Amino acid sequence: MRTELKQGHAHVVCLAGNPNVGKSTVFNRLTGLRQHTGNWTGKTVAPARGLWKREGTTYEVVDLPGVYALSGGTPEERVAAEFLDQESPDCLVVILDATALERTLALALELLPRHENLVLCMNLMDEAERLGLHLNCAALSEALHVPVVPTRADRADSVERLRSVIEAACLRREGEQRCAERPDVGGITTMTAAERMQAASELAGVVCSAKAASRRNWDRLLLGKWTAWPVAVLLLFFVLALTVWGANLPSALLEQLFSGLGTWLSTLLADASPVLQSLLLDGLYGTTAKVISVMLPPMLIFFPLFSVLEDLGLLPRLAFLLDRPFAACGACGRQGLCMCMGCGCNAVGVTGCRIIPDERERLAAILTNALVPCNGRFPTLILLAGILLGQNGQLRPLAAAALLTGFLMLSVAVTMGSTALLRRTILRGGSGTFVLELPPLRRPQLGQLLVRSILDRTLRVLGRAVTVAAPAGILIWTLAHVQMGAETLLPLLARWLNPFAALLGLSGVLLLAFLLSFPANELLLPLTVLIGTAGAALTDGGNPTASLLALGVGPQTALCAAVITLFHWPCSTTVLTVWHETRRLKWTVLSVLFPTAVGCLLCMALHLGFQIFG
Amino acid sequence: MSRNMAELRAGERGWVCALRLSPLRAAPLLRLGLFPGTEVQCLLRSPLGDPTAYRFRGTTVAVRRGDAAQIDVRAEPDAHNPVRGEEAPCAQN
């Protein structure tokens, strides 16, 4: 894709607009699958790029981060302003929200004097129609002397006209027949922000004739005094239950498939030396296959579900609910959003902390993000939940999901406590504000959502897991096969760790597995089985629950293991991300030590409790 | 008579007349268009009492009580400095 973008001459088309105006939908429809740098949230600071081709000409589309203005107050605004200054796009498309014209128009007025080839896209026309709004695009076009193209959220082909208008605008610029100097409409070049808003307001009054009918007010249920919390917990439970229940079968199928493939591979390698055969099959292939079959199905269910919640506009509402308790901890509700992202992947959660404007609050959110279990830890937690519930191998999804919800709520409580601790000690002082737009609830674009959540999230996270799983598989195989006296290294290391592990209520095998799964949390389960069985083949589709039970993991150990799974050092990718985000060794080291200390202390307390009362 | 924005009850409207916030705290609100003259409607409070959702310029925005208390609103639009809100200022107040 990169080389494709570099080849030959391409017209650069830039998309700008407020957050929550359906900008990424327009971007996805313009470019289809031909894009890279997917957005996790609308808050990715690096712009996403994509392209389309027509009649031998390439149009490269750059999706700028959503901004309210260009004054440079936020990282997104600086990125957008810098991009416009430095790359001077051939055409600048400003996306307007037909249902909130006034405010989205203010940005258009700010951008109008900055670019001579501007196109306005009046998005969400279908929603405006439903609200009984009548928009006069021709009047807007006449007032501002720029093309105005209406688009709809419910029809994918509605961007066709936008595409041809952009193409025409680009060609016009190429032919140096610059559009006639636009008159300085009402003196917008010299307006202050307040005057611009006033002008936008007046213009919106001309363009939009009717008053909006009220929307169906789901917020009464979602944010109501008595209903909000039960609905939020039920929703969380529902997502987890669906993930646990849905992942069971495909996981088993994948394991069968991989074990079949393993047999086939072993016939291919029949001539190789036994050591090489074992290294490649048991080490490399076995670990990788295990990671994929354990990780892929829950991700394929969890990520699209998460995207649905995101596209519906539920995440800002969660921040709205959580702001009060977070404020009590010296943080803000936006941290709740970062935690949600951390639920998918902690590295993403750490990057997502950019949405927190206050520097100290942001650092506290970064340091505590790993206290939320990421997707890679879910399989382990599900399995441990099974053991805790005494379901040997037979997982009852509802009970497991309920326990998993409990685990998550514990993690939220510990995150809040830790944030409060950090904000009262090393990150004391200065409290930021909390101002957050609650966008209207919108029906998600399901097709687009599926494609994007699979391409951008699932495959990316899986790819990362596999790249670490493969070398880790070789390392572990080596540890399992290098002889030290009568034994191989793995059981030896596990025995060394036994005394310390006992303090935490764990076994040496489990602790070693936790240590070795530093590259990726997804490795934990396969590692435990591997170490426990001292390096026997993994491709036999061994049941991890059975292996754990065979290792003598009872309910008490399982509980301690669950606590350590929730609270321990972040994976290597996350640590690297913390370094990228803070650029300070101090914070990077602390991001490892802090969650580790939390987990160890909790486990020791738990273990002590078991010894006294158990 | 002017009140502050935090005193608006759910459903009540007001017209912003002054922001007594530091520039740093006012910036995110101004970015969303909460200039003096803007019509604001209090929608609902978070179940735990804070923050509160306000509606202005066609969008809904959550603002904390501490910030809202520093924003003065009047019961009627200022005749000398009218800013048209999402709905035309009406005579219901």
Short mmCIF file of C-alpha atoms in Angstrom, two decimals, chain A residues 68 73-74 77 100 102-103 193-194 197-198 201 205 211 223-225 228-229 320-321 323-325 327 331-332 431-438, chain B residues 25 28-33 35 44-53 55 57-64 67 81-87:
data_model
loop_
_atom_site.label_atom_id
_atom_site.label_comp_id
_atom_site.label_asym_id
_atom_site.label_seq_id
_atom_site.Cartn_x
_atom_site.Cartn_y
_atom_site.Cartn_z
CA TYR A 68 -13.39 21.90 16.72
CA GLY A 73 -4.84 24.18 21.77
CA THR A 74 -4.89 20.39 21.53
CA GLU A 77 -5.47 20.70 16.35
CA ALA A 100 -25.63 20.42 14.13
CA GLU A 102 -24.11 25.86 13.40
CA ARG A 103 -21.13 24.46 15.24
CA ALA A 193 -13.58 32.86 17.14
CA ALA A 194 -16.67 34.39 18.77
CA MET A 197 -19.44 31.36 15.74
CA GLN A 198 -21.94 34.22 15.47
CA SER A 201 -25.03 30.78 13.66
CA GLY A 205 -30.30 30.11 10.31
CA LYS A 211 -36.38 23.54 14.04
CA LEU A 223 -28.00 8.08 31.93
CA GLY A 224 -31.04 8.04 34.23
CA LYS A 225 -30.54 8.19 37.94
CA ALA A 228 -27.71 4.04 34.34
CA TRP A 229 -25.57 1.76 36.50
CA PHE A 320 -20.13 10.84 31.82
CA LEU A 321 -21.21 8.23 34.39
CA ASP A 323 -16.52 11.17 35.94
CA ARG A 324 -17.71 11.72 39.52
CA PRO A 325 -15.87 8.74 41.05
CA ALA A 327 -12.91 13.14 40.02
CA ALA A 331 -8.76 12.03 37.59
CA CYS A 332 -11.44 12.55 34.98
CA SER A 431 -6.62 19.21 38.21
CA GLY A 432 -7.77 19.43 34.62
CA THR A 433 -11.26 20.12 33.48
CA PHE A 434 -13.73 17.70 32.11
CA VAL A 435 -15.64 18.92 29.10
CA LEU A 436 -16.87 16.18 26.83
CA GLU A 437 -19.29 16.16 23.94
CA LEU A 438 -21.99 13.49 24.19
CA ARG B 25 -10.43 26.12 31.76
CA PRO B 28 -12.50 23.70 25.87
CA LEU B 29 -15.91 25.33 26.40
CA LEU B 30 -15.23 28.18 23.98
CA ARG B 31 -13.99 25.65 21.43
CA LEU B 32 -17.42 24.05 21.58
CA GLY B 33 -19.03 27.45 21.06
CA PHE B 35 -19.51 32.19 23.99
CA LEU B 44 -29.76 16.05 32.96
CA ARG B 45 -27.34 15.37 35.75
CA SER B 46 -25.10 12.31 35.93
CA PRO B 47 -26.60 9.72 38.33
CA LEU B 48 -23.94 10.60 40.90
CA GLY B 49 -24.82 14.30 40.70
CA ASP B 50 -21.90 15.54 38.65
CA PRO B 51 -21.17 16.34 35.80
CA THR B 52 -24.26 17.71 34.05
CA ALA B 53 -25.20 17.45 30.39
CA ARG B 55 -27.32 21.42 25.29
CA ARG B 57 -25.50 25.04 19.55
CA GLY B 58 -27.15 21.78 18.57
CA THR B 59 -24.87 19.50 20.59
CA THR B 60 -24.83 17.97 24.06
CA VAL B 61 -21.83 18.59 26.27
CA ALA B 62 -20.94 17.36 29.76
CA VAL B 63 -19.64 20.08 32.12
CA ARG B 64 -18.57 19.69 35.75
CA ASP B 67 -16.87 24.89 35.92
CA ASN B 81 -26.06 41.31 21.86
CA PRO B 82 -28.24 38.55 20.49
CA VAL B 83 -26.63 35.30 19.44
CA ARG B 84 -29.03 32.96 17.77
CA GLY B 85 -28.96 29.59 19.53
CA GLU B 86 -29.99 26.30 17.97
CA GLU B 87 -33.56 27.37 18.37
#
